[in-house]
Every structure is written in C-alpha cells, then in structure tokens.
Amino acid sequence: MVPKVLAYATNSATGPFEKTVIERREPGPTEVFFEVKYAGICHSDIHTARGEWGPVSYPLVPGHELAGIVTQVGSEVTKWKVGDKVGVGCFVDSCGECEFCKGGQEQFCTSSEKPTVWTYGSQGRDGKVTDGGYSQGITVEENYCCRIPDEIPFEAAAPLMCAGITLYSPLTRWGAGPGKKVAIVGMGGLGHMGVQIAAALGADTSVISQTMSKKDDGLKFGAKHYYALSELDELKKQRGTFDLIVTTVSAEMDIDLLISLLKTGGALVDVGLPEHPSTIRLGALCGGNKILAGSNIGGIAETQEMLDFCAEHGLAPQIEMITGEEITEAYDKVVASKVRYRYVIDTSSFGSVDEA
C-alpha cells in the first residue's frame, strides 16, 4: 500500500502554499519510510519556490530540513528500526560508486545515470519529481538518513540538516579553532548556527551584520565581537585580522571589503548564494595570497559528525514553530529578516489524510 500523506505545495512562483495530498512509494528492500514531524524553512526553499534560481516544476513541495520517526523499514534495512529518530537534508540518493560518493561527498555525485537526487524538485529513482519535507512522511534510501541524537531537542533538530551542516563543513575544512579569528557574515538561520559552531570549535568568533540590532543574540550564541556594515569605520579597523570569514547572506555583498578584512593567506568562504552575480577585484586576492571559496552542504558522514558535535556541545538552532497555514507568510518574513532564527513547520498542524 503506497502511503498517502498531507503536504503543502505551491503552484506558481507567486502563489500561496496550499494543503494537498501526495503519494509516497512503499519502502523498497533498502528504504525506510518515516513520518516527518518537523520541517525547517530554508532561504533556498524560497529562492527555488519563487523561481529565482531557474525554471521550476510546479506544483512544488519544498523542504530539505527534515526530522521524523521511522515507521516502516525495507526487508534488507540494517541501519534503522521502527521508532528511530532520523533526519534528512538536501539529498536523498546518489550513485554510491563514483569518487565523490565513495569519498563521502555524495552531494557532488558525478554519475550520469544515477546522479544526486535532491530532496525536492529532482527526478527520483522512480522517475517522478521528488517532493520535499513540507509533508507528513517520506520514503528514503537508508544510507541517506542520519541519526538524531537524543541530546538535541527534537523540534529544533530539522534545521541542522541544512543550516547546521552548511556552516559546520566550511568551518572545519578551513580550520576554525583555537588561535584562529573567524567572522560569520549575517546572523540569520545559517549565521546563528555558524556563530555557535565556530565558538564551540574554540575560535575567536565575530559577527558581521547589517546593523547592531542582533548584537545581544550574537554574544549569547558565543561571539566575542560584533560589527555592523552600517558602522563601516569600526569594521574597517579590523582589516587584515581574520583567518577565516564565512558569508551566509543571500543578498549582494561588497566582496572586496570582506577580502580586505582577511589576514595574508586567509580565506573567504561563501555559502549564501545571492541571486545575482558578484564582482571582485582579483588584485585583492593576489595582494595577500588570499583565498575565495565556496561550500555546498556536506556528505552524509559529515552531516552525522555535525549532529554528534552539536549534541556533545549542546548546540541547536533557535526556532519559531509555525503551522502549515503560516508557510506563505513565513516566506515573506524570512525575506524581510523578521525571523529569529529559523521557522520550523509542525506537521501535526496539517490534520489527517482522512480529513482532507
């Protein structure tokens, strides 16, 4: 019997989210079905749903920050049992055989026949377009789920599957830790996790934000210093002092300014994905052997490592819980930076399929 679940979908780039019923496939031998209890709203959901990153197949059910409870397992599943708490992030399948899949970077799968399958808006192994986590259940290959530790509040775990790993990966890759001065640009859903993770890694952590309005929060999350782009004179005093800067903002930024803040040999890493192209003066890089890089989530093993790290250090996103009927309004509030710091959808608010 194919599970039918309630979900929220949008039918156009400008349309509202409306309740609908979608079908999930019965778990195959190596798959699990889990009830999605909570789903985070990521800014990339908004970019995608509103057609800002290219053509979209509608109706679209977004959501790639999922936390739920396993209720069915396939006959060959060995990693999970009914009742386990699991999370799913941005992708749900890949070839498993290419150099990147074998190297724990499944998000960069190079297979032409079985490429990375994104959690929504992608062609799944059944030939259908994938529906995401704004739903009450999903069927996933067992290898693409992560264990959610009991130490992490279950209702706050979902955003870690994207926001958490998106910051953990570049911070660890580029050496954030004791003796390093690190800045997180932007204090939104991604940035507030970056501040917590960088501080827990032992780095001297700073926030660079548009204004000083979130200073108290930034310090509470572990930052030692807080700077605002609206107070450039103070920020410019930090030129040449940072080992690592991670920018999380999806709006256009003065990249040259950020590069000027780096030490010789320092790295500026972008995870924010602005809609429009950015420009830089290449001399700003060459003049100090500086590095400009990007980072794209993380593989399954690294995501599990991040979850375990957060559990060990008591880290979790600060969330605001919403219902399915509030998704449309929540999108506008995210764009207007009115959420502190991640909206999480409680799927129990959807009701039941029998009532739909």
mmCIF file of C-alpha atoms in Angstrom:
data_model
loop_
_atom_site.group_PDB
_atom_site.id
_atom_site.type_symbol
_atom_site.label_atom_id
_atom_site.label_comp_id
_atom_site.label_asym_id
_atom_site.label_seq_id
_atom_site.Cartn_x
_atom_site.Cartn_y
_atom_site.Cartn_z
ATOM 1 C CA MET A 1 0.000 0.000 0.000
ATOM 2 C CA VAL A 2 1.524 3.320 -1.106
ATOM 3 C CA PRO A 3 1.444 5.818 1.792
ATOM 4 C CA LYS A 4 -0.589 8.950 1.174
ATOM 5 C CA VAL A 5 0.395 11.973 3.244
ATOM 6 C CA LEU A 6 -0.662 15.556 3.609
ATOM 7 C CA ALA A 7 1.713 18.215 2.291
ATOM 8 C CA TYR A 8 1.840 21.903 1.454
ATOM 9 C CA ALA A 9 2.620 22.856 -2.140
ATOM 10 C CA THR A 10 2.785 25.991 -4.231
ATOM 11 C CA ASN A 11 1.551 26.044 -7.818
ATOM 12 C CA SER A 12 3.496 29.046 -9.090
ATOM 13 C CA ALA A 13 6.318 31.429 -8.291
ATOM 14 C CA THR A 14 3.847 33.919 -6.836
ATOM 15 C CA GLY A 15 1.203 31.577 -5.488
ATOM 16 C CA PRO A 16 0.447 30.723 -1.853
ATOM 17 C CA PHE A 17 1.079 27.378 -0.197
ATOM 18 C CA GLU A 18 -1.973 25.166 -0.083
ATOM 19 C CA LYS A 19 -2.686 21.827 1.542
ATOM 20 C CA THR A 20 -2.628 18.810 -0.761
ATOM 21 C CA VAL A 21 -2.320 15.022 -0.669
ATOM 22 C CA ILE A 22 0.758 13.353 -2.165
ATOM 23 C CA GLU A 23 1.740 9.713 -2.568
ATOM 24 C CA ARG A 24 4.954 8.238 -1.236
ATOM 25 C CA ARG A 25 6.281 4.953 -2.542
ATOM 26 C CA GLU A 26 6.177 1.842 -0.416
ATOM 27 C CA PRO A 27 9.672 1.283 1.017
ATOM 28 C CA GLY A 28 11.847 -0.950 -1.134
ATOM 29 C CA PRO A 29 14.245 -3.516 0.364
ATOM 30 C CA THR A 30 16.838 -0.898 1.371
ATOM 31 C CA GLU A 31 14.479 2.010 2.080
ATOM 32 C CA VAL A 32 12.726 3.411 5.114
ATOM 33 C CA PHE A 33 9.546 5.412 5.434
ATOM 34 C CA PHE A 34 9.475 7.937 8.228
ATOM 35 C CA GLU A 35 6.851 10.300 9.485
ATOM 36 C CA VAL A 36 8.115 13.854 9.139
ATOM 37 C CA LYS A 37 7.419 15.586 12.435
ATOM 38 C CA TYR A 38 9.249 18.858 11.798
ATOM 39 C CA ALA A 39 10.497 20.651 8.679
ATOM 40 C CA GLY A 40 12.668 23.746 8.620
ATOM 41 C CA ILE A 41 12.216 26.618 6.166
ATOM 42 C CA CYS A 42 15.497 27.453 4.436
ATOM 43 C CA HIS A 43 16.018 30.589 2.347
ATOM 44 C CA SER A 44 16.945 28.336 -0.564
ATOM 45 C CA ASP A 45 13.401 26.904 -0.389
ATOM 46 C CA ILE A 46 12.181 30.432 -1.022
ATOM 47 C CA HIS A 47 14.601 31.093 -3.893
ATOM 48 C CA THR A 48 13.506 27.835 -5.507
ATOM 49 C CA ALA A 49 9.758 28.176 -4.943
ATOM 50 C CA ARG A 50 9.785 31.717 -6.317
ATOM 51 C CA GLY A 51 11.708 30.752 -9.433
ATOM 52 C CA GLU A 52 14.719 32.882 -8.544
ATOM 53 C CA TRP A 53 17.237 30.138 -9.324
ATOM 54 C CA GLY A 54 15.788 28.994 -12.629
ATOM 55 C CA PRO A 55 12.836 27.031 -14.021
ATOM 56 C CA VAL A 56 10.716 25.084 -11.525
ATOM 57 C CA SER A 57 8.337 22.172 -11.991
ATOM 58 C CA TYR A 58 5.080 23.022 -10.214
ATOM 59 C CA PRO A 59 3.316 22.050 -8.043
ATOM 60 C CA LEU A 60 6.320 22.151 -5.725
ATOM 61 C CA VAL A 61 6.559 20.708 -2.216
ATOM 62 C CA PRO A 62 9.806 22.171 -0.815
ATOM 63 C CA GLY A 63 11.666 21.286 2.352
ATOM 64 C CA HIS A 64 15.143 19.799 2.858
ATOM 65 C CA GLU A 65 15.418 20.071 6.635
ATOM 66 C CA LEU A 66 13.503 17.061 7.940
ATOM 67 C CA ALA A 67 13.255 15.383 11.318
ATOM 68 C CA GLY A 68 10.998 12.412 11.919
ATOM 69 C CA ILE A 69 10.305 8.930 13.264
ATOM 70 C CA VAL A 70 10.843 5.723 11.281
ATOM 71 C CA THR A 71 7.587 3.770 10.890
ATOM 72 C CA GLN A 72 8.429 1.267 8.117
ATOM 73 C CA VAL A 73 11.663 -0.423 7.058
ATOM 74 C CA GLY A 74 12.516 -2.473 3.984
ATOM 75 C CA SER A 75 13.379 -6.170 4.206
ATOM 76 C CA GLU A 76 17.150 -5.549 3.845
ATOM 77 C CA VAL A 77 17.461 -2.451 6.028
ATOM 78 C CA THR A 78 20.158 -2.839 8.684
ATOM 79 C CA LYS A 79 20.757 0.707 9.949
ATOM 80 C CA TRP A 80 17.314 1.641 11.225
ATOM 81 C CA LYS A 81 14.384 0.225 13.116
ATOM 82 C CA VAL A 82 10.849 1.417 13.714
ATOM 83 C CA GLY A 83 10.856 4.213 16.281
ATOM 84 C CA ASP A 84 14.290 5.651 15.417
ATOM 85 C CA LYS A 85 14.657 9.432 15.205
ATOM 86 C CA VAL A 86 16.173 10.356 11.846
ATOM 87 C CA GLY A 87 16.940 13.427 9.802
ATOM 88 C CA VAL A 88 17.224 14.052 6.078
ATOM 89 C CA GLY A 89 18.895 17.023 4.433
ATOM 90 C CA CYS A 90 19.265 18.305 0.905
ATOM 91 C CA PHE A 91 19.559 14.998 -0.963
ATOM 92 C CA VAL A 92 18.073 11.524 -0.763
ATOM 93 C CA ASP A 93 20.060 9.417 -3.231
ATOM 94 C CA SER A 94 23.191 9.195 -5.406
ATOM 95 C CA CYS A 95 25.104 6.526 -7.308
ATOM 96 C CA GLY A 96 27.255 5.427 -4.373
ATOM 97 C CA GLU A 97 30.053 4.371 -6.725
ATOM 98 C CA CYS A 98 31.783 7.485 -8.094
ATOM 99 C CA GLU A 99 34.858 9.028 -6.442
ATOM 100 C CA PHE A 100 32.805 11.645 -4.647
ATOM 101 C CA CYS A 101 30.196 9.245 -3.305
ATOM 102 C CA LYS A 102 32.946 6.913 -2.079
ATOM 103 C CA GLY A 103 34.749 9.914 -0.615
ATOM 104 C CA GLY A 104 31.767 10.990 1.492
ATOM 105 C CA GLN A 105 30.726 13.860 -0.761
ATOM 106 C CA GLU A 106 27.553 12.442 -2.219
ATOM 107 C CA GLN A 107 26.251 15.931 -2.977
ATOM 108 C CA PHE A 108 28.817 16.105 -5.797
ATOM 109 C CA CYS A 109 27.964 12.732 -7.383
ATOM 110 C CA THR A 110 29.250 12.626 -10.968
ATOM 111 C CA SER A 111 27.195 9.709 -12.277
ATOM 112 C CA SER A 112 25.288 10.433 -15.465
ATOM 113 C CA GLU A 113 22.917 7.526 -14.860
ATOM 114 C CA LYS A 114 22.299 7.890 -11.097
ATOM 115 C CA PRO A 115 23.260 11.442 -10.118
ATOM 116 C CA THR A 116 22.487 13.123 -6.817
ATOM 117 C CA VAL A 117 18.730 13.150 -6.184
ATOM 118 C CA TRP A 118 17.748 16.303 -4.340
ATOM 119 C CA THR A 119 15.073 16.082 -1.691
ATOM 120 C CA TYR A 120 12.638 18.077 -3.793
ATOM 121 C CA GLY A 121 12.356 19.195 -7.402
ATOM 122 C CA SER A 122 14.623 16.400 -8.649
ATOM 123 C CA GLN A 123 13.978 13.204 -10.606
ATOM 124 C CA GLY A 124 13.947 10.259 -8.241
ATOM 125 C CA ARG A 125 14.760 6.636 -8.964
ATOM 126 C CA ASP A 126 11.062 6.011 -9.631
ATOM 127 C CA GLY A 127 11.122 8.590 -12.435
ATOM 128 C CA LYS A 128 8.907 11.010 -10.533
ATOM 129 C CA VAL A 129 9.779 14.502 -9.370
ATOM 130 C CA THR A 130 10.694 14.404 -5.686
ATOM 131 C CA ASP A 131 8.515 16.101 -3.088
ATOM 132 C CA GLY A 132 10.192 17.579 -0.040
ATOM 133 C CA GLY A 133 9.681 17.836 3.664
ATOM 134 C CA TYR A 134 6.684 20.136 3.918
ATOM 135 C CA SER A 135 4.831 16.850 4.258
ATOM 136 C CA GLN A 136 3.901 14.252 6.850
ATOM 137 C CA GLY A 137 6.105 11.465 5.539
ATOM 138 C CA ILE A 138 8.802 10.462 3.073
ATOM 139 C CA THR A 139 10.451 7.316 1.713
ATOM 140 C CA VAL A 140 14.259 7.404 1.593
ATOM 141 C CA GLU A 141 17.179 5.036 0.999
ATOM 142 C CA GLU A 142 18.529 4.022 4.411
ATOM 143 C CA ASN A 143 22.027 5.360 3.679
ATOM 144 C CA TYR A 144 20.733 8.914 3.259
ATOM 145 C CA CYS A 145 19.240 9.262 6.722
ATOM 146 C CA CYS A 146 21.144 10.498 9.759
ATOM 147 C CA ARG A 147 20.624 9.643 13.411
ATOM 148 C CA ILE A 148 19.301 12.499 15.533
ATOM 149 C CA PRO A 149 20.913 12.265 18.991
ATOM 150 C CA ASP A 150 18.588 12.410 21.976
ATOM 151 C CA GLU A 151 20.597 15.342 23.367
ATOM 152 C CA ILE A 152 19.289 17.601 20.573
ATOM 153 C CA PRO A 153 15.742 18.899 21.137
ATOM 154 C CA PHE A 154 13.728 17.022 18.521
ATOM 155 C CA GLU A 155 11.700 20.069 17.472
ATOM 156 C CA ALA A 156 14.931 22.001 16.824
ATOM 157 C CA ALA A 157 16.830 19.239 15.014
ATOM 158 C CA ALA A 158 15.460 19.710 11.490
ATOM 159 C CA PRO A 159 17.353 22.938 10.615
ATOM 160 C CA LEU A 160 20.645 21.256 11.446
ATOM 161 C CA MET A 161 20.185 19.070 8.349
ATOM 162 C CA CYS A 162 20.943 22.106 6.171
ATOM 163 C CA ALA A 163 21.807 25.166 8.266
ATOM 164 C CA GLY A 164 23.971 23.136 10.624
ATOM 165 C CA ILE A 165 25.996 21.225 8.054
ATOM 166 C CA THR A 166 26.247 24.214 5.706
ATOM 167 C CA LEU A 167 28.291 26.029 8.379
ATOM 168 C CA TYR A 168 29.987 23.083 10.041
ATOM 169 C CA SER A 169 31.584 21.906 6.798
ATOM 170 C CA PRO A 170 33.492 25.085 5.833
ATOM 171 C CA LEU A 171 34.371 25.932 9.419
ATOM 172 C CA THR A 172 36.033 22.578 9.981
ATOM 173 C CA ARG A 173 37.514 22.369 6.495
ATOM 174 C CA TRP A 174 39.206 25.758 6.804
ATOM 175 C CA GLY A 175 40.500 25.226 10.296
ATOM 176 C CA ALA A 176 38.288 27.197 12.659
ATOM 177 C CA GLY A 177 39.562 26.504 16.142
ATOM 178 C CA PRO A 178 41.795 27.781 18.954
ATOM 179 C CA GLY A 179 44.139 30.537 17.849
ATOM 180 C CA LYS A 180 42.016 31.390 14.790
ATOM 181 C CA LYS A 181 39.992 34.549 14.313
ATOM 182 C CA VAL A 182 36.748 33.769 12.499
ATOM 183 C CA ALA A 183 33.914 36.015 11.305
ATOM 184 C CA ILE A 184 30.411 34.964 10.339
ATOM 185 C CA VAL A 185 28.705 37.403 7.957
ATOM 186 C CA GLY A 186 24.961 37.512 8.538
ATOM 187 C CA MET A 187 23.062 36.447 11.640
ATOM 188 C CA GLY A 188 20.096 34.644 10.125
ATOM 189 C CA GLY A 189 19.162 30.985 10.028
ATOM 190 C CA LEU A 190 22.590 29.954 8.774
ATOM 191 C CA GLY A 191 24.665 32.575 10.530
ATOM 192 C CA HIS A 192 23.383 32.000 14.037
ATOM 193 C CA MET A 193 24.386 28.334 13.722
ATOM 194 C CA GLY A 194 27.781 29.360 12.336
ATOM 195 C CA VAL A 195 28.444 31.539 15.368
ATOM 196 C CA GLN A 196 27.603 28.690 17.749
ATOM 197 C CA ILE A 197 29.694 26.135 15.873
ATOM 198 C CA ALA A 198 32.723 28.411 15.429
ATOM 199 C CA ALA A 199 32.674 29.292 19.120
ATOM 200 C CA ALA A 200 32.309 25.627 20.128
ATOM 201 C CA LEU A 201 35.307 24.787 17.926
ATOM 202 C CA GLY A 202 37.312 27.236 20.023
ATOM 203 C CA ALA A 203 37.715 30.066 17.512
ATOM 204 C CA ASP A 204 37.765 33.749 18.430
ATOM 205 C CA THR A 205 34.394 34.403 16.797
ATOM 206 C CA SER A 206 32.963 37.631 15.425
ATOM 207 C CA VAL A 207 29.699 38.550 13.729
ATOM 208 C CA ILE A 208 29.460 40.957 10.808
ATOM 209 C CA SER A 209 25.848 42.015 10.333
ATOM 210 C CA GLN A 210 23.937 44.792 8.616
ATOM 211 C CA THR A 211 23.161 46.569 11.883
ATOM 212 C CA MET A 212 23.827 46.178 15.606
ATOM 213 C CA SER A 213 20.237 45.048 16.287
ATOM 214 C CA LYS A 214 21.199 41.415 16.945
ATOM 215 C CA LYS A 215 24.318 42.098 18.984
ATOM 216 C CA ASP A 216 22.937 40.680 22.227
ATOM 217 C CA ASP A 217 21.936 37.473 20.451
ATOM 218 C CA GLY A 218 25.307 37.208 18.727
ATOM 219 C CA LEU A 219 27.144 37.433 22.035
ATOM 220 C CA LYS A 220 24.734 34.925 23.592
ATOM 221 C CA PHE A 221 25.487 32.478 20.777
ATOM 222 C CA GLY A 222 29.194 32.701 21.514
ATOM 223 C CA ALA A 223 30.601 35.625 19.545
ATOM 224 C CA LYS A 224 33.217 37.758 21.297
ATOM 225 C CA HIS A 225 32.897 40.687 18.891
ATOM 226 C CA TYR A 226 30.093 42.173 16.804
ATOM 227 C CA TYR A 227 30.462 44.549 13.870
ATOM 228 C CA ALA A 228 27.921 46.226 11.609
ATOM 229 C CA LEU A 229 28.158 47.183 7.953
ATOM 230 C CA SER A 230 26.209 50.280 8.932
ATOM 231 C CA GLU A 231 29.225 51.326 11.026
ATOM 232 C CA LEU A 232 31.976 50.885 8.454
ATOM 233 C CA ASP A 233 34.619 52.899 10.270
ATOM 234 C CA GLU A 234 34.641 50.397 13.139
ATOM 235 C CA LEU A 235 34.617 47.411 10.796
ATOM 236 C CA LYS A 236 37.484 48.754 8.713
ATOM 237 C CA LYS A 237 39.662 48.797 11.828
ATOM 238 C CA GLN A 238 39.622 45.005 11.524
ATOM 239 C CA ARG A 239 41.369 44.965 8.136
ATOM 240 C CA GLY A 240 43.927 42.201 7.834
ATOM 241 C CA THR A 241 42.907 40.428 11.045
ATOM 242 C CA PHE A 242 40.695 37.444 10.182
ATOM 243 C CA ASP A 243 41.916 33.962 9.349
ATOM 244 C CA LEU A 244 38.516 32.884 8.042
ATOM 245 C CA ILE A 245 35.311 34.650 7.051
ATOM 246 C CA VAL A 246 32.168 32.717 6.136
ATOM 247 C CA THR A 247 29.441 34.756 4.474
ATOM 248 C CA THR A 248 25.908 33.428 4.743
ATOM 249 C CA VAL A 249 23.925 36.268 3.201
ATOM 250 C CA SER A 250 21.894 35.775 0.032
ATOM 251 C CA ALA A 251 21.883 39.482 -0.847
ATOM 252 C CA GLU A 252 24.631 41.219 -2.786
ATOM 253 C CA MET A 253 27.747 41.930 -0.726
ATOM 254 C CA ASP A 254 30.875 44.077 -1.055
ATOM 255 C CA ILE A 255 33.229 41.133 -1.575
ATOM 256 C CA ASP A 256 36.291 43.361 -1.808
ATOM 257 C CA LEU A 257 35.530 44.757 1.647
ATOM 258 C CA LEU A 258 35.345 41.276 3.141
ATOM 259 C CA ILE A 259 38.570 40.226 1.441
ATOM 260 C CA SER A 260 40.292 43.286 2.903
ATOM 261 C CA LEU A 261 39.457 42.006 6.383
ATOM 262 C CA LEU A 262 41.440 38.790 5.850
ATOM 263 C CA LYS A 263 44.975 38.165 7.017
ATOM 264 C CA THR A 264 47.579 37.200 4.457
ATOM 265 C CA GLY A 265 46.649 33.660 3.459
ATOM 266 C CA GLY A 266 43.136 33.991 4.920
ATOM 267 C CA ALA A 267 40.022 32.520 3.329
ATOM 268 C CA LEU A 268 36.624 33.983 2.476
ATOM 269 C CA VAL A 269 34.047 31.228 2.007
ATOM 270 C CA ASP A 270 30.584 31.872 0.576
ATOM 271 C CA VAL A 271 27.553 29.736 1.386
ATOM 272 C CA GLY A 272 24.883 32.389 0.829
ATOM 273 C CA LEU A 273 24.175 32.040 -2.919
ATOM 274 C CA PRO A 274 22.980 35.531 -3.902
ATOM 275 C CA GLU A 275 20.561 35.599 -6.823
ATOM 276 C CA HIS A 276 22.711 37.940 -8.939
ATOM 277 C CA PRO A 277 26.422 37.717 -9.930
ATOM 278 C CA SER A 278 29.038 39.263 -7.669
ATOM 279 C CA THR A 279 32.209 41.105 -8.672
ATOM 280 C CA ILE A 280 35.656 41.242 -7.097
ATOM 281 C CA ARG A 281 38.996 42.854 -7.802
ATOM 282 C CA LEU A 282 41.370 39.947 -8.335
ATOM 283 C CA GLY A 283 44.197 42.093 -7.033
ATOM 284 C CA ALA A 284 42.536 41.947 -3.627
ATOM 285 C CA LEU A 285 43.245 38.207 -3.607
ATOM 286 C CA CYS A 286 46.698 38.260 -5.158
ATOM 287 C CA GLY A 287 47.962 41.030 -2.881
ATOM 288 C CA GLY A 288 47.821 38.787 0.169
ATOM 289 C CA ASN A 289 47.723 35.207 -1.093
ATOM 290 C CA LYS A 290 44.055 35.231 -0.029
ATOM 291 C CA ILE A 291 41.504 32.586 -0.889
ATOM 292 C CA LEU A 292 37.945 32.966 -2.187
ATOM 293 C CA ALA A 293 35.991 29.733 -1.934
ATOM 294 C CA GLY A 294 32.508 28.266 -1.849
ATOM 295 C CA SER A 295 30.995 25.448 0.148
ATOM 296 C CA ASN A 296 27.949 23.279 -0.519
ATOM 297 C CA ILE A 297 26.404 21.455 2.461
ATOM 298 C CA GLY A 298 28.241 18.198 3.309
ATOM 299 C CA GLY A 299 28.079 14.474 2.766
ATOM 300 C CA ILE A 300 26.160 12.005 4.907
ATOM 301 C CA ALA A 301 29.068 11.047 7.176
ATOM 302 C CA GLU A 302 29.995 14.680 7.759
ATOM 303 C CA THR A 303 26.369 15.543 8.492
ATOM 304 C CA GLN A 304 26.259 12.816 11.135
ATOM 305 C CA GLU A 305 29.536 14.151 12.528
ATOM 306 C CA MET A 306 27.934 17.595 12.764
ATOM 307 C CA LEU A 307 24.877 16.241 14.588
ATOM 308 C CA ASP A 308 27.077 14.420 17.087
ATOM 309 C CA PHE A 309 29.173 17.564 17.572
ATOM 310 C CA CYS A 310 26.061 19.645 18.255
ATOM 311 C CA ALA A 311 24.803 17.042 20.710
ATOM 312 C CA GLU A 312 28.155 16.986 22.523
ATOM 313 C CA HIS A 313 28.331 20.775 22.809
ATOM 314 C CA GLY A 314 24.656 21.499 23.456
ATOM 315 C CA LEU A 315 24.124 23.363 20.184
ATOM 316 C CA ALA A 316 20.760 23.826 18.494
ATOM 317 C CA PRO A 317 19.076 26.424 16.320
ATOM 318 C CA GLN A 318 16.777 28.996 17.862
ATOM 319 C CA ILE A 319 13.413 28.329 16.237
ATOM 320 C CA GLU A 320 9.900 29.682 15.843
ATOM 321 C CA MET A 321 7.278 26.980 15.347
ATOM 322 C CA ILE A 322 4.583 27.530 12.725
ATOM 323 C CA THR A 323 1.655 25.671 11.183
ATOM 324 C CA GLY A 324 1.227 24.674 7.560
ATOM 325 C CA GLU A 325 -1.182 27.546 7.013
ATOM 326 C CA GLU A 326 1.532 30.017 8.026
ATOM 327 C CA ILE A 327 4.130 28.962 5.426
ATOM 328 C CA THR A 328 3.245 31.653 2.867
ATOM 329 C CA GLU A 329 3.502 34.420 5.452
ATOM 330 C CA ALA A 330 6.682 32.894 6.866
ATOM 331 C CA TYR A 331 8.382 33.178 3.460
ATOM 332 C CA ASP A 332 7.807 36.931 3.411
ATOM 333 C CA LYS A 333 9.080 37.261 6.963
ATOM 334 C CA VAL A 334 12.271 35.321 6.164
ATOM 335 C CA VAL A 335 12.988 37.635 3.219
ATOM 336 C CA ALA A 336 12.369 40.629 5.500
ATOM 337 C CA SER A 337 14.710 39.159 8.182
ATOM 338 C CA LYS A 338 11.868 39.017 10.701
ATOM 339 C CA VAL A 339 12.513 35.501 11.975
ATOM 340 C CA ARG A 340 14.823 34.655 14.855
ATOM 341 C CA TYR A 341 16.220 32.445 13.601
ATOM 342 C CA ARG A 342 14.606 29.526 11.817
ATOM 343 C CA TYR A 343 10.977 28.751 11.138
ATOM 344 C CA VAL A 344 10.084 25.122 11.748
ATOM 345 C CA ILE A 345 6.829 23.650 10.486
ATOM 346 C CA ASP A 346 4.977 21.378 12.901
ATOM 347 C CA THR A 347 3.414 18.834 10.551
ATOM 348 C CA SER A 348 0.884 17.743 13.167
ATOM 349 C CA SER A 349 -0.851 21.028 12.319
ATOM 350 C CA PHE A 350 -1.757 19.628 8.894
ATOM 351 C CA GLY A 351 -4.500 17.380 10.263
ATOM 352 C CA SER A 352 -5.000 13.873 8.883
ATOM 353 C CA VAL A 353 -5.376 12.463 5.385
ATOM 354 C CA ASP A 354 -8.805 11.123 6.304
ATOM 355 C CA GLU A 355 -9.970 14.668 6.966
ATOM 356 C CA ALA A 356 -8.581 16.067 3.688
#
